[in-house]
Amino acid sequence: MSEYHNPVMLQECIEGLAIKEDGVYVDVTFGGGGHSKEILKHLGEKGRLFGFDQDDEARLNAEAIDHSSFTFVQSNFRNLKKFLRLHGVKKIDGLLGDLGVSSHQINKPERGFSTRFDGPLDMRMNQSQATAAVDVLNDYAEKDLHRILGQYGEVRNAKTLAASICTHRAGARLETIEDLLGILRKHAPRHREFKYFAQVFQGIRIEVNEEMKALEEMLVQSAEVLDENGRLVIMSYHSLEDRPVKNFIKNGIFFGEPEKDLFGNVDKPFKGITRKPIIASDNEIKENNRARSAKLRIAEKV
């Protein structure tokens, strides 16, 4: 049942990378190595693949890969350029990113990602970092909770919920998922409780892991390290992730109006290969529910 053994849109990702046998590639979301193992099948002896992941369990999965072309980097992908330089790499031919949380992480109660289990309010993808969900919920100011729940969770009653969390914690700290769900049940719309819970958890998780900041930093760096005609292949699972990817490919920026030259052309590092995002086939969605919300965008460095 683990995503670690069932990567979404595998062949579409590989085709999007347009792999050259002697090329240099990066899988910035190694996870269980499903995409990386397939990339390695297309590389010759001179080809190289770097797999990035900050999760300890991903490192264990990487240790099982015995391939001279493969190097694992245990780090957040926001450190892409730094670690490539440490390995003597200035330019790459392709970058793959499969964003979001794997079901392997979600299905572990002690990681605190899922509403289906009770467990600690953790939600850290890098378990060596200091800030966890318990810190966000108990220590953040009410206005910041309001912003996080509204912006990252897209929760409609974010202000009311933030106030309720602060009222509760004044009497007792929130320590477990059940503590948080006890508050959420009072505010969830009838018949839409589980979607509401998921939105709140998404918002908190994004804040804990600084996911949006890290994504933007990685995309900017990808434009710097990808060689001419190099491919950018990014798969996202919700609009908050997809929007900056779409905007960066289209305009070279994340927000606002793009800059234009004297001739009215937008100065941007990429051109989109597909006009619309690629989505999974009906058959794949039946076999892997996670594929239902996946959007795959492919771009080429210009």
GROMACS .gro file of C-alpha atoms in nm:
model
  302
    1MET     CA    1   0.000   0.000   0.000
    2SER     CA    2   0.304   0.228   0.024
    3GLU     CA    3   0.365   0.493  -0.240
    4TYR     CA    4   0.728   0.397  -0.203
    5HIS     CA    5   0.657   0.106  -0.437
    6ASN     CA    6   0.394   0.270  -0.656
    7PRO     CA    7   0.519   0.602  -0.801
    8VAL     CA    8   0.256   0.814  -0.975
    9MET     CA    9   0.273   0.862  -1.356
   10LEU     CA   10   0.610   0.688  -1.370
   11GLN     CA   11   0.639   0.656  -1.748
   12GLU     CA   12   0.511   1.008  -1.808
   13CYS     CA   13   0.781   1.142  -1.575
   14ILE     CA   14   1.055   0.943  -1.747
   15GLU     CA   15   0.942   1.052  -2.092
   16GLY     CA   16   0.927   1.412  -1.970
   17LEU     CA   17   1.290   1.400  -1.861
   18ALA     CA   18   1.402   1.296  -2.212
   19ILE     CA   19   1.694   1.111  -2.053
   20LYS     CA   20   2.035   1.103  -2.221
   21GLU     CA   21   2.261   0.807  -2.136
   22ASP     CA   22   2.549   1.031  -2.028
   23GLY     CA   23   2.335   1.302  -1.869
   24VAL     CA   24   2.323   1.430  -1.511
   25TYR     CA   25   1.985   1.412  -1.336
   26VAL     CA   26   1.836   1.496  -0.998
   27ASP     CA   27   1.538   1.338  -0.822
   28VAL     CA   28   1.466   1.600  -0.556
   29THR     CA   29   1.203   1.383  -0.383
   30PHE     CA   30   1.368   1.041  -0.361
   31GLY     CA   31   1.123   0.881  -0.114
   32GLY     CA   32   1.124   0.509  -0.180
   33GLY     CA   33   1.332   0.544  -0.494
   34GLY     CA   34   1.064   0.439  -0.745
   35HIS     CA   35   1.135   0.719  -0.991
   36SER     CA   36   1.511   0.706  -0.930
   37LYS     CA   37   1.534   0.334  -1.004
   38GLU     CA   38   1.359   0.389  -1.336
   39ILE     CA   39   1.588   0.680  -1.427
   40LEU     CA   40   1.893   0.462  -1.356
   41LYS     CA   41   1.769   0.207  -1.610
   42HIS     CA   42   1.813   0.471  -1.880
   43LEU     CA   43   2.160   0.590  -1.779
   44GLY     CA   44   2.490   0.461  -1.915
   45GLU     CA   45   2.819   0.434  -1.728
   46LYS     CA   46   2.890   0.807  -1.766
   47GLY     CA   47   2.544   0.914  -1.651
   48ARG     CA   48   2.480   1.042  -1.298
   49LEU     CA   49   2.176   1.063  -1.073
   50PHE     CA   50   2.147   1.250  -0.744
   51GLY     CA   51   1.859   1.167  -0.512
   52PHE     CA   52   1.759   1.429  -0.254
   53ASP     CA   53   1.546   1.357   0.054
   54GLN     CA   54   1.554   1.476   0.414
   55ASP     CA   55   1.368   1.176   0.558
   56ASP     CA   56   1.569   0.913   0.747
   57GLU     CA   57   1.366   0.629   0.599
   58ALA     CA   58   1.440   0.755   0.249
   59ARG     CA   59   1.810   0.727   0.333
   60LEU     CA   60   1.759   0.362   0.425
   61ASN     CA   61   1.584   0.304   0.092
   62ALA     CA   62   1.875   0.471  -0.088
   63GLU     CA   63   2.126   0.240   0.081
   64ALA     CA   64   1.958  -0.050  -0.097
   65ILE     CA   65   2.049   0.093  -0.440
   66ASP     CA   66   2.383  -0.045  -0.556
   67HIS     CA   67   2.459   0.157  -0.867
   68SER     CA   68   2.779   0.344  -0.954
   69SER     CA   69   2.584   0.632  -1.112
   70PHE     CA   70   2.372   0.702  -0.802
   71THR     CA   71   2.445   0.942  -0.516
   72PHE     CA   72   2.206   1.006  -0.228
   73VAL     CA   73   2.194   1.349  -0.061
   74GLN     CA   74   2.010   1.364   0.271
   75SER     CA   75   1.888   1.721   0.255
   76ASN     CA   76   1.587   1.937   0.175
   77PHE     CA   77   1.570   2.016  -0.196
   78ARG     CA   78   1.594   2.387  -0.113
   79ASN     CA   79   1.969   2.312  -0.079
   80LEU     CA   80   1.989   2.182  -0.436
   81LYS     CA   81   2.259   2.413  -0.571
   82LYS     CA   82   2.479   2.391  -0.261
   83PHE     CA   83   2.501   2.012  -0.259
   84LEU     CA   84   2.545   1.980  -0.635
   85ARG     CA   85   2.845   2.212  -0.608
   86LEU     CA   86   2.984   2.001  -0.323
   87HIS     CA   87   2.974   1.708  -0.565
   88GLY     CA   88   3.142   1.910  -0.840
   89VAL     CA   89   2.828   1.953  -1.050
   90LYS     CA   90   2.754   2.290  -1.211
   91LYS     CA   91   2.495   2.189  -1.470
   92ILE     CA   92   2.235   1.912  -1.493
   93ASP     CA   93   2.021   1.776  -1.775
   94GLY     CA   94   1.700   1.709  -1.587
   95LEU     CA   95   1.523   1.753  -1.255
   96LEU     CA   96   1.227   1.555  -1.124
   97GLY     CA   97   1.012   1.652  -0.827
   98ASP     CA   98   0.718   1.448  -0.692
   99LEU     CA   99   0.578   1.684  -0.430
  100GLY     CA  100   0.368   1.616  -0.122
  101VAL     CA  101   0.370   1.352   0.149
  102SER     CA  102   0.396   0.984   0.064
  103SER     CA  103   0.138   0.740   0.197
  104HIS     CA  104   0.426   0.563   0.369
  105GLN     CA  105   0.469   0.869   0.592
  106ILE     CA  106   0.093   0.921   0.626
  107ASN     CA  107   0.034   0.562   0.738
  108LYS     CA  108   0.276   0.588   1.032
  109PRO     CA  109   0.080   0.717   1.337
  110GLU     CA  110   0.395   0.837   1.513
  111ARG     CA  111   0.469   1.082   1.229
  112GLY     CA  112   0.145   1.271   1.297
  113PHE     CA  113   0.049   1.336   0.934
  114SER     CA  114  -0.288   1.158   0.932
  115THR     CA  115  -0.624   1.223   1.096
  116ARG     CA  116  -0.694   0.850   1.088
  117PHE     CA  117  -0.470   0.769   1.382
  118ASP     CA  118  -0.406   0.922   1.719
  119GLY     CA  119  -0.046   1.014   1.778
  120PRO     CA  120   0.185   1.306   1.852
  121LEU     CA  121   0.137   1.639   1.676
  122ASP     CA  122   0.460   1.608   1.478
  123MET     CA  123   0.428   1.645   1.095
  124ARG     CA  124   0.801   1.697   1.043
  125MET     CA  125   0.943   1.558   0.720
  126ASN     CA  126   1.290   1.612   0.865
  127GLN     CA  127   1.269   1.471   1.215
  128SER     CA  128   1.591   1.636   1.323
  129GLN     CA  129   1.445   1.986   1.285
  130ALA     CA  130   1.326   2.167   1.597
  131THR     CA  131   0.980   2.291   1.504
  132ALA     CA  132   0.693   2.040   1.496
  133ALA     CA  133   0.316   2.079   1.471
  134VAL     CA  134   0.288   2.084   1.850
  135ASP     CA  135   0.500   2.402   1.856
  136VAL     CA  136   0.296   2.575   1.586
  137LEU     CA  137  -0.034   2.500   1.759
  138ASN     CA  138   0.077   2.592   2.110
  139ASP     CA  139   0.323   2.877   2.054
  140TYR     CA  140   0.216   3.071   1.745
  141ALA     CA  141   0.023   3.394   1.789
  142GLU     CA  142  -0.347   3.383   1.703
  143LYS     CA  143  -0.300   3.607   1.399
  144ASP     CA  144  -0.032   3.371   1.262
  145LEU     CA  145  -0.255   3.067   1.313
  146HIS     CA  146  -0.530   3.254   1.130
  147ARG     CA  147  -0.293   3.324   0.839
  148ILE     CA  148  -0.164   2.966   0.819
  149LEU     CA  149  -0.508   2.805   0.832
  150GLY     CA  150  -0.649   3.047   0.577
  151GLN     CA  151  -0.357   3.067   0.336
  152TYR     CA  152  -0.214   2.716   0.347
  153GLY     CA  153  -0.520   2.520   0.458
  154GLU     CA  154  -0.774   2.730   0.267
  155VAL     CA  155  -1.002   2.697   0.569
  156ARG     CA  156  -1.304   2.929   0.541
  157ASN     CA  157  -1.356   2.981   0.915
  158ALA     CA  158  -0.982   3.018   0.981
  159LYS     CA  159  -1.021   3.317   1.212
  160THR     CA  160  -1.279   3.144   1.432
  161LEU     CA  161  -1.077   2.824   1.443
  162ALA     CA  162  -0.756   3.007   1.535
  163ALA     CA  163  -0.937   3.178   1.823
  164SER     CA  164  -1.076   2.845   1.943
  165ILE     CA  165  -0.731   2.683   1.941
  166CYS     CA  166  -0.590   2.970   2.146
  167THR     CA  167  -0.878   2.950   2.396
  168HIS     CA  168  -0.822   2.577   2.442
  169ARG     CA  169  -0.445   2.598   2.486
  170ALA     CA  170  -0.485   2.864   2.754
  171GLY     CA  171  -0.618   2.584   2.974
  172ALA     CA  172  -0.428   2.282   2.838
  173ARG     CA  173  -0.157   2.227   2.578
  174LEU     CA  174  -0.245   2.041   2.263
  175GLU     CA  175  -0.020   1.734   2.250
  176THR     CA  176  -0.195   1.473   2.035
  177ILE     CA  177  -0.393   1.447   1.715
  178GLU     CA  178  -0.703   1.365   1.918
  179ASP     CA  179  -0.656   1.688   2.115
  180LEU     CA  180  -0.668   1.883   1.789
  181LEU     CA  181  -0.956   1.683   1.643
  182GLY     CA  182  -1.158   1.757   1.956
  183ILE     CA  183  -1.146   2.124   1.859
  184LEU     CA  184  -1.194   2.068   1.485
  185ARG     CA  185  -1.511   1.866   1.530
  186LYS     CA  186  -1.682   2.173   1.679
  187HIS     CA  187  -1.608   2.381   1.369
  188ALA     CA  188  -1.621   2.133   1.079
  189PRO     CA  189  -1.909   2.173   0.828
  190ARG     CA  190  -2.161   1.893   0.855
  191HIS     CA  191  -2.098   1.605   0.612
  192ARG     CA  192  -1.763   1.759   0.514
  193GLU     CA  193  -1.573   1.683   0.833
  194PHE     CA  194  -1.294   1.475   0.680
  195LYS     CA  195  -1.219   1.729   0.408
  196TYR     CA  196  -1.209   2.001   0.674
  197PHE     CA  197  -0.970   1.797   0.890
  198ALA     CA  198  -0.746   1.739   0.587
  199GLN     CA  199  -0.737   2.111   0.504
  200VAL     CA  200  -0.635   2.203   0.859
  201PHE     CA  201  -0.365   1.934   0.866
  202GLN     CA  202  -0.238   2.049   0.527
  203GLY     CA  203  -0.204   2.406   0.647
  204ILE     CA  204  -0.016   2.310   0.962
  205ARG     CA  205   0.209   2.064   0.775
  206ILE     CA  206   0.305   2.323   0.514
  207GLU     CA  207   0.402   2.569   0.788
  208VAL     CA  208   0.599   2.311   0.988
  209ASN     CA  209   0.807   2.211   0.685
  210GLU     CA  210   0.814   2.553   0.514
  211GLU     CA  211   0.698   2.370   0.204
  212MET     CA  212   0.602   2.670  -0.009
  213LYS     CA  213   0.924   2.860   0.064
  214ALA     CA  214   1.133   2.550  -0.006
  215LEU     CA  215   0.948   2.485  -0.334
  216GLU     CA  216   1.005   2.839  -0.459
  217GLU     CA  217   1.372   2.828  -0.361
  218MET     CA  218   1.419   2.496  -0.540
  219LEU     CA  219   1.247   2.620  -0.858
  220VAL     CA  220   1.468   2.931  -0.873
  221GLN     CA  221   1.777   2.714  -0.828
  222SER     CA  222   1.657   2.469  -1.091
  223ALA     CA  223   1.669   2.749  -1.348
  224GLU     CA  224   2.030   2.817  -1.246
  225VAL     CA  225   2.157   2.457  -1.258
  226LEU     CA  226   1.967   2.316  -1.556
  227ASP     CA  227   2.166   2.325  -1.878
  228GLU     CA  228   2.024   2.454  -2.205
  229ASN     CA  229   1.739   2.222  -2.317
  230GLY     CA  230   1.744   2.057  -1.973
  231ARG     CA  231   1.407   1.933  -1.850
  232LEU     CA  232   1.209   2.033  -1.542
  233VAL     CA  233   0.947   1.772  -1.445
  234ILE     CA  234   0.729   1.859  -1.143
  235MET     CA  235   0.427   1.669  -1.010
  236SER     CA  236   0.199   1.838  -0.756
  237TYR     CA  237  -0.112   1.728  -0.568
  238HIS     CA  238  -0.295   2.048  -0.473
  239SER     CA  239  -0.337   2.398  -0.613
  240LEU     CA  240  -0.102   2.561  -0.362
  241GLU     CA  241   0.186   2.355  -0.504
  242ASP     CA  242   0.075   2.365  -0.867
  243ARG     CA  243   0.023   2.743  -0.884
  244PRO     CA  244   0.386   2.851  -0.825
  245VAL     CA  245   0.512   2.578  -1.059
  246LYS     CA  246   0.273   2.694  -1.331
  247ASN     CA  247   0.356   3.063  -1.280
  248PHE     CA  248   0.732   3.006  -1.274
  249ILE     CA  249   0.724   2.806  -1.597
  250LYS     CA  250   0.493   3.056  -1.767
  251ASN     CA  251   0.639   3.386  -1.644
  252GLY     CA  252   0.961   3.318  -1.455
  253ILE     CA  253   0.808   3.460  -1.134
  254PHE     CA  254   0.566   3.338  -0.869
  255PHE     CA  255   0.341   3.642  -0.826
  256GLY     CA  256   0.250   3.960  -1.009
  257GLU     CA  257   0.311   4.071  -1.365
  258PRO     CA  258   0.619   3.943  -1.549
  259GLU     CA  259   0.889   4.176  -1.677
  260LYS     CA  260   0.905   4.227  -2.054
  261ASP     CA  261   1.180   4.345  -2.285
  262LEU     CA  262   1.150   4.629  -2.538
  263PHE     CA  263   0.977   4.395  -2.780
  264GLY     CA  264   0.715   4.280  -2.530
  265ASN     CA  265   0.870   3.938  -2.471
  266VAL     CA  266   0.863   3.787  -2.122
  267ASP     CA  267   1.209   3.718  -1.980
  268LYS     CA  268   1.174   3.367  -1.842
  269PRO     CA  269   1.407   3.067  -1.797
  270PHE     CA  270   1.168   2.795  -1.917
  271LYS     CA  271   0.926   2.714  -2.192
  272GLY     CA  272   0.641   2.477  -2.123
  273ILE     CA  273   0.644   2.147  -2.310
  274THR     CA  274   0.277   2.082  -2.245
  275ARG     CA  275   0.013   2.356  -2.255
  276LYS     CA  276  -0.193   2.189  -1.984
  277PRO     CA  277  -0.077   1.967  -1.697
  278ILE     CA  278  -0.069   1.594  -1.761
  279ILE     CA  279  -0.308   1.392  -1.545
  280ALA     CA  280  -0.315   1.022  -1.465
  281SER     CA  281  -0.516   0.774  -1.668
  282ASP     CA  282  -0.842   0.631  -1.536
  283ASN     CA  283  -0.674   0.292  -1.494
  284GLU     CA  284  -0.391   0.435  -1.285
  285ILE     CA  285  -0.636   0.627  -1.065
  286LYS     CA  286  -0.827   0.302  -1.001
  287GLU     CA  287  -0.505   0.131  -0.891
  288ASN     CA  288  -0.358   0.425  -0.699
  289ASN     CA  289  -0.599   0.676  -0.545
  290ARG     CA  290  -0.320   0.929  -0.486
  291ALA     CA  291  -0.290   0.974  -0.864
  292ARG     CA  292  -0.639   1.126  -0.870
  293SER     CA  293  -0.519   1.474  -0.776
  294ALA     CA  294  -0.177   1.464  -0.945
  295LYS     CA  295  -0.080   1.727  -1.201
  296LEU     CA  296   0.240   1.687  -1.398
  297ARG     CA  297   0.408   1.987  -1.561
  298ILE     CA  298   0.708   1.961  -1.794
  299ALA     CA  299   0.929   2.249  -1.906
  300GLU     CA  300   1.254   2.296  -2.093
  301LYS     CA  301   1.535   2.538  -2.011
  302VAL     CA  302   1.578   2.806  -2.278
   0.00000   0.00000   0.00000
